[in-house]
Coordinates of C-alpha atoms in Angstrom, one line a residue:
M5 CA 39.2 50.3 -8.7
P6 CA 39.5 47.1 -6.6
E7 CA 42.6 45.2 -6.4
V8 CA 42.9 42.4 -8.5
P9 CA 44.6 39.2 -7.0
A10 CA 48.1 38.6 -8.3
V11 CA 47.2 36.0 -11.2
S12 CA 49.7 32.6 -10.7
R13 CA 53.0 32.4 -11.9
R14 CA 51.9 29.2 -13.3
L15 CA 48.9 30.8 -15.3
L16 CA 51.6 33.7 -16.6
L17 CA 54.0 31.7 -17.5
G18 CA 51.4 29.1 -19.5
G19 CA 50.6 32.6 -21.2
T20 CA 53.9 33.9 -21.8
L21 CA 55.4 30.7 -23.4
A22 CA 52.1 30.6 -25.9
A23 CA 52.6 33.9 -26.8
G24 CA 56.2 33.6 -27.5
A25 CA 55.2 30.6 -29.8
A26 CA 52.3 32.7 -31.7
A27 CA 54.9 35.7 -32.3
G28 CA 57.5 33.2 -33.8
L29 CA 59.8 33.1 -31.0
G30 CA 59.3 29.7 -30.2
P31 CA 59.0 28.8 -26.6
A32 CA 62.0 26.9 -25.1
T33 CA 61.2 23.2 -25.0
G34 CA 63.2 23.1 -21.8
A35 CA 61.4 25.6 -20.1
A36 CA 58.1 24.4 -20.8
A37 CA 59.4 20.7 -19.7
A38 CA 60.6 22.2 -16.4
I39 CA 57.0 24.2 -15.8
H40 CA 55.6 20.5 -16.4
A41 CA 57.6 18.9 -13.9
A42 CA 57.7 21.7 -11.6
H43 CA 53.7 21.4 -11.1
A44 CA 53.9 17.3 -12.0
D45 CA 52.4 16.8 -8.2
D46 CA 49.8 19.3 -8.8
T47 CA 47.4 16.3 -10.2
A48 CA 48.5 13.9 -7.1
T49 CA 45.9 13.1 -4.5
P50 CA 46.8 15.0 -1.2
R51 CA 45.7 12.6 1.9
R52 CA 42.6 13.8 4.1
R53 CA 43.1 15.4 7.3
P54 CA 42.6 13.3 10.2
G55 CA 38.8 13.7 10.7
Q56 CA 37.9 15.0 7.5
K57 CA 35.5 12.8 5.4
S58 CA 33.6 12.9 2.4
M59 CA 30.8 14.7 1.2
I60 CA 29.4 12.1 -1.3
N61 CA 25.8 11.8 -0.5
V62 CA 25.9 14.0 2.3
P63 CA 22.3 15.7 2.3
F64 CA 21.6 19.2 3.4
E65 CA 20.1 19.3 7.0
P66 CA 16.2 20.9 6.0
Y67 CA 15.4 24.4 6.0
E68 CA 12.0 26.1 6.6
T69 CA 13.0 29.2 4.8
V70 CA 16.2 29.6 2.9
R71 CA 18.1 32.7 3.6
V72 CA 20.3 33.8 1.0
G73 CA 23.0 36.2 1.1
V74 CA 24.4 37.5 -2.6
I75 CA 27.9 38.8 -3.3
G76 CA 28.3 40.2 -6.5
L77 CA 25.6 42.5 -7.8
G78 CA 26.7 43.3 -11.6
N79 CA 24.9 42.1 -14.5
R80 CA 24.7 38.6 -13.3
G81 CA 24.4 39.0 -9.3
S82 CA 21.5 41.5 -9.9
G83 CA 19.3 39.3 -11.9
M84 CA 20.0 36.4 -9.8
A85 CA 19.4 38.2 -6.6
T86 CA 15.5 38.7 -8.2
G87 CA 15.6 35.4 -8.9
W88 CA 16.6 33.8 -5.1
S89 CA 13.8 36.1 -4.1
V90 CA 10.5 34.7 -6.0
I91 CA 11.3 30.9 -5.4
P92 CA 9.1 29.5 -2.8
G93 CA 10.5 29.2 0.4
C94 CA 13.7 31.6 0.0
T95 CA 14.4 35.0 0.8
V96 CA 17.6 37.5 0.5
T97 CA 18.3 38.8 3.6
A98 CA 21.9 40.3 2.7
V99 CA 23.5 41.6 -0.3
C100 CA 27.0 42.8 -1.1
D101 CA 29.0 44.8 -3.5
I102 CA 32.0 46.8 -3.4
R103 CA 30.2 49.3 -4.8
A104 CA 28.2 50.4 -2.4
D105 CA 25.4 52.0 -4.6
R106 CA 24.8 48.8 -6.5
A107 CA 23.7 47.1 -3.5
G108 CA 21.5 49.8 -2.3
R109 CA 20.0 49.3 -5.8
T110 CA 19.5 45.5 -5.7
A111 CA 17.7 46.2 -2.1
D112 CA 15.2 49.1 -3.8
A113 CA 14.2 46.8 -6.3
L114 CA 13.5 44.0 -4.1
E115 CA 11.7 46.1 -1.5
A116 CA 9.9 47.4 -4.9
D117 CA 8.9 43.9 -5.8
G118 CA 7.3 43.8 -2.2
K119 CA 10.1 41.8 -0.6
P120 CA 11.9 42.0 2.4
R121 CA 14.8 44.8 2.3
P122 CA 18.1 42.8 2.4
A123 CA 20.5 44.2 4.7
E124 CA 23.3 46.1 2.7
Y125 CA 27.1 45.4 2.5
G126 CA 29.7 47.6 0.0
G127 CA 32.3 50.0 -0.2
S128 CA 35.2 47.9 0.5
E129 CA 36.9 44.7 -0.9
D130 CA 36.2 42.8 2.5
A131 CA 32.6 43.9 2.9
Y132 CA 31.7 40.5 1.9
A133 CA 33.6 38.9 5.0
A134 CA 31.4 41.8 7.4
M135 CA 28.2 39.9 5.5
L136 CA 29.5 36.5 6.4
K137 CA 29.5 37.1 10.4
R138 CA 25.6 37.3 10.0
D139 CA 23.4 34.4 11.5
D140 CA 20.6 34.9 9.3
I141 CA 22.4 33.4 5.6
D142 CA 22.1 30.0 5.3
L143 CA 23.1 30.1 1.3
V144 CA 26.1 32.3 0.0
Y145 CA 26.0 33.0 -3.5
I146 CA 28.3 34.2 -5.4
A147 CA 28.7 36.3 -8.7
T148 CA 32.0 38.5 -8.6
P149 CA 34.8 38.2 -11.2
W150 CA 36.4 34.9 -11.5
E151 CA 39.7 35.8 -9.9
F152 CA 37.6 35.9 -6.4
H153 CA 35.4 33.1 -6.5
Y154 CA 37.8 30.7 -4.5
E155 CA 38.6 33.4 -1.7
Q156 CA 34.9 34.0 -1.3
G157 CA 33.4 30.6 -1.4
K158 CA 35.7 29.3 1.0
A159 CA 35.0 32.1 3.4
A160 CA 31.4 31.7 3.1
L161 CA 32.1 27.6 4.0
L162 CA 34.2 28.8 6.7
A163 CA 31.7 31.1 8.1
G164 CA 29.2 28.6 8.0
K165 CA 27.0 28.6 5.0
H166 CA 26.5 26.7 2.0
A167 CA 27.7 28.2 -1.2
V168 CA 26.7 28.4 -4.8
V169 CA 29.2 30.1 -6.9
E170 CA 29.2 31.2 -10.8
L171 CA 31.7 29.7 -13.2
P172 CA 34.7 28.8 -12.3
V173 CA 34.4 28.1 -8.8
A174 CA 38.3 28.3 -8.6
T175 CA 41.0 28.4 -11.5
E176 CA 43.8 26.4 -10.0
L177 CA 44.2 23.3 -8.8
D178 CA 45.4 23.9 -5.7
E179 CA 42.5 26.2 -4.9
L180 CA 39.9 23.5 -5.9
W181 CA 41.9 20.9 -3.9
D182 CA 41.2 23.5 -0.8
L183 CA 37.5 23.9 -1.8
V184 CA 36.9 20.3 -1.5
D185 CA 38.6 20.3 1.7
T186 CA 37.3 22.8 3.1
S187 CA 33.9 21.3 2.3
E188 CA 34.7 18.1 4.0
R189 CA 35.8 19.5 6.8
T190 CA 33.2 22.1 7.6
R191 CA 30.3 19.9 6.2
R192 CA 29.0 22.4 4.0
N193 CA 28.1 21.9 0.5
L194 CA 29.6 23.9 -2.5
M195 CA 28.0 24.0 -6.1
L196 CA 29.1 25.2 -9.3
S197 CA 25.8 27.4 -10.1
E198 CA 26.3 25.6 -13.6
N199 CA 22.7 26.4 -14.8
C200 CA 23.4 25.0 -18.3
S201 CA 23.5 21.3 -16.8
Y202 CA 19.8 22.4 -15.9
G203 CA 18.7 22.7 -19.7
R204 CA 15.5 21.3 -21.0
N205 CA 17.5 19.7 -23.8
E206 CA 20.4 18.4 -21.7
L207 CA 18.5 17.4 -19.1
A208 CA 16.7 15.2 -21.7
M209 CA 19.5 14.1 -23.5
L210 CA 20.7 13.0 -19.5
K211 CA 17.8 10.5 -19.4
M212 CA 17.7 9.1 -22.8
A213 CA 21.4 8.4 -22.1
H214 CA 20.5 6.9 -18.6
E215 CA 17.7 4.9 -20.4
G216 CA 20.1 3.2 -22.8
L217 CA 18.9 5.1 -26.1
F218 CA 22.6 5.9 -27.2
G219 CA 23.8 2.2 -26.3
D220 CA 27.1 2.2 -24.6
V221 CA 27.9 6.0 -24.6
T222 CA 31.0 6.2 -26.4
N223 CA 31.8 10.4 -26.8
G224 CA 30.8 13.9 -26.4
H225 CA 31.5 17.3 -27.3
G226 CA 30.7 20.7 -25.3
G227 CA 31.6 23.8 -25.1
Y228 CA 31.2 27.5 -25.0
L229 CA 31.0 28.9 -28.2
H230 CA 29.9 32.7 -27.7
D231 CA 30.8 36.0 -29.4
L232 CA 31.6 38.4 -26.7
R233 CA 33.6 40.5 -28.8
E234 CA 31.6 44.0 -28.6
L235 CA 30.8 43.1 -24.7
L236 CA 34.5 42.6 -24.0
F237 CA 35.0 45.8 -25.4
S238 CA 32.4 47.9 -23.9
D239 CA 33.1 50.4 -21.0
T240 CA 30.3 49.3 -18.6
Y241 CA 29.2 45.7 -19.4
Y242 CA 32.0 44.3 -17.6
T243 CA 33.4 46.6 -14.6
D244 CA 36.8 47.4 -15.2
A245 CA 36.8 45.0 -17.8
W246 CA 38.0 42.4 -15.9
R247 CA 36.7 39.5 -18.4
R248 CA 38.8 41.0 -21.1
R249 CA 41.8 41.2 -18.9
W250 CA 42.1 37.4 -18.6
H251 CA 42.6 37.1 -22.1
T252 CA 45.7 39.3 -21.6
R253 CA 47.0 37.3 -18.8
S254 CA 46.8 33.4 -19.7
T255 CA 45.9 30.8 -22.1
A256 CA 43.3 28.9 -20.3
S257 CA 40.1 27.6 -21.5
F258 CA 38.2 30.0 -19.3
Y259 CA 34.5 28.7 -19.4
A260 CA 34.1 25.6 -21.4
M261 CA 32.2 23.5 -18.2
H262 CA 29.1 25.4 -19.7
G263 CA 29.3 22.4 -22.4
L264 CA 31.2 19.8 -20.4
A265 CA 29.3 20.1 -17.0
P266 CA 26.2 18.2 -19.2
I267 CA 28.2 15.8 -21.1
A268 CA 30.2 14.9 -17.6
A269 CA 26.9 14.5 -16.3
A270 CA 25.4 11.9 -19.0
M271 CA 28.5 10.0 -18.6
D272 CA 28.1 9.5 -14.6
I273 CA 31.4 11.3 -14.7
N274 CA 32.5 11.1 -10.3
R275 CA 29.3 8.3 -10.5
G276 CA 31.0 5.5 -11.7
D277 CA 33.5 6.9 -14.7
R278 CA 35.8 10.1 -14.3
M279 CA 37.9 12.3 -16.2
T280 CA 41.5 10.7 -16.4
T281 CA 43.7 12.8 -18.6
L282 CA 43.6 16.0 -20.7
K283 CA 45.1 17.6 -23.4
A284 CA 44.9 20.9 -25.1
T285 CA 45.3 22.7 -28.0
A286 CA 44.8 26.4 -29.1
T287 CA 44.5 28.5 -32.2
A288 CA 46.2 32.0 -32.2
P289 CA 44.9 34.8 -30.5
K290 CA 43.4 36.6 -33.7
G291 CA 40.0 37.5 -33.0
L292 CA 40.0 40.1 -30.2
A293 CA 42.9 42.4 -32.0
D294 CA 41.0 42.2 -35.3
Y295 CA 38.1 43.3 -33.5
R296 CA 39.8 46.4 -31.8
E297 CA 41.6 47.3 -34.8
R298 CA 38.4 47.3 -36.8
F299 CA 35.8 49.1 -34.2
V300 CA 37.7 50.2 -31.4
P301 CA 38.9 54.1 -31.5
R302 CA 43.1 54.7 -31.0
S303 CA 41.9 56.1 -27.7
H304 CA 40.6 53.3 -25.6
P305 CA 42.7 51.8 -22.6
S306 CA 42.5 48.1 -25.0
W307 CA 45.0 49.4 -27.3
R308 CA 47.8 48.8 -24.5
E309 CA 46.7 45.1 -23.9
T310 CA 48.6 42.0 -25.7
Y311 CA 45.9 39.4 -25.9
I312 CA 47.4 35.9 -25.4
N313 CA 44.4 33.4 -24.8
G314 CA 43.7 31.9 -28.1
D315 CA 40.3 32.4 -30.1
L316 CA 39.3 28.6 -29.8
V317 CA 41.2 26.5 -27.2
T318 CA 40.2 22.5 -27.3
C319 CA 40.7 20.0 -24.4
S320 CA 40.7 16.8 -25.2
I321 CA 39.7 14.5 -22.0
E322 CA 39.8 10.7 -21.7
T323 CA 38.2 8.7 -18.5
A324 CA 38.6 5.3 -16.8
Q325 CA 35.8 3.6 -19.0
G326 CA 37.5 4.6 -22.3
R327 CA 35.1 7.2 -23.3
T328 CA 36.3 10.7 -24.8
I329 CA 35.2 14.5 -24.0
R330 CA 35.9 17.3 -26.5
A331 CA 35.6 20.5 -24.6
E332 CA 35.4 23.8 -26.3
H333 CA 36.0 27.6 -25.5
D334 CA 35.8 30.5 -28.1
V335 CA 34.4 34.1 -27.3
S336 CA 36.7 36.0 -29.5
S337 CA 35.3 34.8 -32.9
P338 CA 32.3 35.8 -35.0
R339 CA 29.8 33.2 -35.1
P340 CA 25.9 32.0 -33.8
Y341 CA 25.7 31.1 -30.0
S342 CA 26.3 27.3 -29.4
R343 CA 27.4 25.0 -26.2
I344 CA 27.3 22.3 -28.9
N345 CA 25.8 19.6 -26.4
S346 CA 26.6 16.2 -28.3
L347 CA 26.4 12.8 -27.0
A348 CA 27.0 9.9 -29.3
G349 CA 27.1 5.6 -28.3
S350 CA 27.3 2.1 -30.2
R351 CA 23.3 2.7 -30.8
G352 CA 22.9 6.8 -31.8
I353 CA 23.8 10.0 -31.7
F354 CA 21.8 13.7 -30.4
E355 CA 23.5 17.2 -31.5
D356 CA 22.2 20.3 -30.0
Y357 CA 22.3 23.4 -31.8
A358 CA 22.3 22.1 -35.0
G359 CA 18.2 21.0 -35.9
T360 CA 15.5 23.1 -37.5
S361 CA 13.1 21.8 -35.0
A362 CA 12.1 24.3 -32.2
T363 CA 14.2 22.6 -29.5
G364 CA 17.4 23.5 -31.8
G365 CA 18.1 19.7 -31.6
R366 CA 18.5 16.5 -34.0
V367 CA 18.8 13.0 -33.0
Y368 CA 19.7 9.6 -34.9
V369 CA 19.1 6.2 -32.9
E370 CA 18.8 2.8 -33.5
P371 CA 16.3 0.8 -34.2
D372 CA 14.2 3.9 -34.6
H373 CA 15.8 5.6 -37.5
S374 CA 17.5 4.7 -40.5
G375 CA 18.7 5.8 -44.1
H376 CA 21.2 7.9 -42.9
S377 CA 18.9 10.9 -42.2
W378 CA 18.8 13.4 -39.1
R379 CA 15.3 13.7 -37.2
D380 CA 14.2 16.3 -35.1
F381 CA 14.1 16.0 -31.3
D382 CA 11.1 17.4 -30.7
S383 CA 9.3 14.1 -29.9
Y384 CA 12.0 12.6 -27.7
R385 CA 12.6 16.2 -25.6
K386 CA 9.1 15.6 -24.9
E387 CA 8.8 11.6 -24.2
F388 CA 12.3 12.4 -21.8
D389 CA 11.6 15.8 -20.4
H390 CA 12.9 15.6 -17.2
W391 CA 10.4 16.3 -14.3
L392 CA 12.0 19.4 -13.3
W393 CA 10.8 20.6 -16.6
K394 CA 7.3 19.0 -16.5
K395 CA 6.8 20.6 -13.1
L396 CA 8.5 24.0 -13.8
G397 CA 8.5 24.6 -17.2
D398 CA 5.6 27.3 -17.2
E399 CA 7.0 28.9 -14.5
A400 CA 10.8 28.8 -15.7
E401 CA 9.7 30.4 -19.2
N402 CA 9.8 33.8 -17.1
G403 CA 13.4 33.2 -15.6
G404 CA 17.1 34.0 -17.3
H405 CA 18.5 32.3 -19.9
G406 CA 15.5 30.0 -20.8
G407 CA 14.3 29.2 -17.8
M408 CA 17.9 27.8 -16.5
D409 CA 18.5 29.9 -14.1
Y410 CA 15.0 29.5 -12.4
V411 CA 14.9 25.5 -12.6
L412 CA 18.7 25.8 -10.8
Q413 CA 17.3 28.2 -8.2
W414 CA 14.3 26.2 -7.3
R415 CA 16.0 22.9 -7.0
T416 CA 18.5 24.7 -5.2
V417 CA 16.3 25.7 -2.5
Q418 CA 14.0 22.3 -3.0
L419 CA 17.1 20.1 -1.9
M420 CA 17.8 22.6 0.9
R421 CA 14.6 22.9 2.5
A422 CA 13.8 19.0 2.1
G423 CA 16.9 17.9 3.4
L424 CA 18.1 16.4 0.3
V425 CA 21.4 15.2 -1.5
P426 CA 22.8 17.9 -3.7
D427 CA 22.7 17.5 -7.4
I428 CA 25.8 19.3 -8.2
D429 CA 28.5 18.7 -5.3
V430 CA 31.9 20.0 -4.3
Y431 CA 33.3 16.9 -6.3
D432 CA 32.0 17.7 -9.6
S433 CA 32.3 21.5 -9.3
A434 CA 36.3 20.6 -9.2
S435 CA 36.2 18.6 -11.7
W436 CA 34.4 20.8 -14.2
C437 CA 36.5 23.6 -13.5
A438 CA 39.8 21.4 -13.6
P439 CA 40.4 22.1 -17.4
V440 CA 40.9 25.9 -16.5
S441 CA 44.0 25.3 -15.1
L442 CA 44.9 21.6 -16.9
S443 CA 44.5 23.7 -20.3
V444 CA 47.6 25.8 -19.1
M445 CA 49.8 23.0 -18.3
S446 CA 49.1 21.3 -21.0
L447 CA 49.5 24.2 -23.6
A448 CA 52.8 24.9 -21.8
N449 CA 54.3 21.4 -22.4
K450 CA 53.2 21.3 -26.3
G451 CA 49.9 19.8 -25.7
R452 CA 50.9 16.8 -24.2
P453 CA 48.5 15.3 -21.9
V454 CA 47.9 15.8 -18.1
A455 CA 46.7 13.9 -15.5
V456 CA 42.8 15.0 -14.1
P457 CA 42.6 15.2 -10.6
D458 CA 40.4 12.6 -8.2
F459 CA 38.6 14.9 -6.3
T460 CA 36.8 11.9 -4.8
R461 CA 39.8 10.0 -3.6
G462 CA 38.2 7.0 -5.2
G463 CA 34.4 7.4 -4.5
W464 CA 33.7 8.0 -8.2
V465 CA 33.7 4.0 -8.4
N466 CA 30.3 3.6 -7.2
L467 CA 27.1 4.5 -8.9
R468 CA 24.5 6.9 -7.6
S469 CA 22.2 9.8 -8.2
G470 CA 23.2 13.2 -9.6
L471 CA 20.8 15.3 -12.0
D472 CA 19.2 12.5 -13.1
S473 CA 17.0 12.5 -9.8
R474 CA 13.5 11.4 -8.8
S475 CA 10.2 13.6 -8.7
T476 CA 10.3 15.4 -5.3
D477 CA 8.0 18.0 -4.2
M478 CA 8.7 21.5 -2.8
P479 CA 7.6 21.2 0.9
P480 CA 5.2 23.7 1.6
V481 CA 5.6 27.2 3.0
S482 CA 4.1 27.5 6.1

């Protein structure tokens, strides 16, 4: 079993305090205040080093072929390796996993599909470092457990590669700042692999917002509500139970960026507005222990665990322009899947995962609607369908997560091959992942607001394009 990087004292203390409160012990107010005070400067903006420059609006250099190296070949990584291999002008040149047999199986599968066999790396914790020394890798895709993302993402940038990192790119503020600084120093792009930002409903909602259908946007609501209890207790799905173990170590909102990111994009976060403060609340951690009591044999190793992560962690976020965002995370409760995906303004509202239409969405906008009655989203999605879905819809349907994976991978390769500015940059990636650590800080201080760092160092004030891109073509493959 690989050695897991130590969870920071900051995250552990947040969890310890919250667990004490849940047990009726009552965390000492002074202790919580001391933790907050000790890290009050975590949200301060550090100065750039001499010669370090912003990566805002910095395009990729054009690539004739994008050569991808994949780190992490579990459920997510192995599937995405196949996804990269089918994008025009993209090839997987190397694959890596600490379990060497996974690298072999992925290489076998790609070869069986008629693709060039990638080089294989594995068998040790630092096998990825050897892979990064190759000169035939332009983009590194990272799909390892959360605790490895920061180290491996930074190593990719330092090796001169661009990086696409699964959620979250890092779990602590100092790590997020270091990724921002490393990207600025190396002039390499780091992008959160936020496939939900490329969802069909999410992109249509974005276009509607930017074309004024909701009037002045005032608030949004997004999250990740996914009953993972069966998978969390599976002996095979999450290797070494890595994801369940996080629920024993921290009180953080681990994964709300799936819903937060599309709302942030619709609000032009880092592109005319920015998140300024966050305050968190959490329910008691009941769901996993209850599931274990009913369905997990007493001989299972999970019976030696104590769960401290609240079932529902809610982050209330305010922005510089006076908007509010509510971001939620719950993987421990019985409920249908939802990313919520709701946006409202002075002239209307959109709600996803709520309608009866094929899109799953419902809408109410003036002057089109009246009578306090919801309307199906179908005609609006058709009218405001993003150019990526108009171009790729039929192809994307074969990709994972309803096509979002394919659209993300196609668009990333197209951006690199055409030498365009990334839709999601290192500043977006850091901002969307900051609630992981900020939620711990707020919960440790009884839900009081904490400041959200300005990772752009003032660059957020300027409007610029992002996911609301103009239609462009994939360069032809020679």
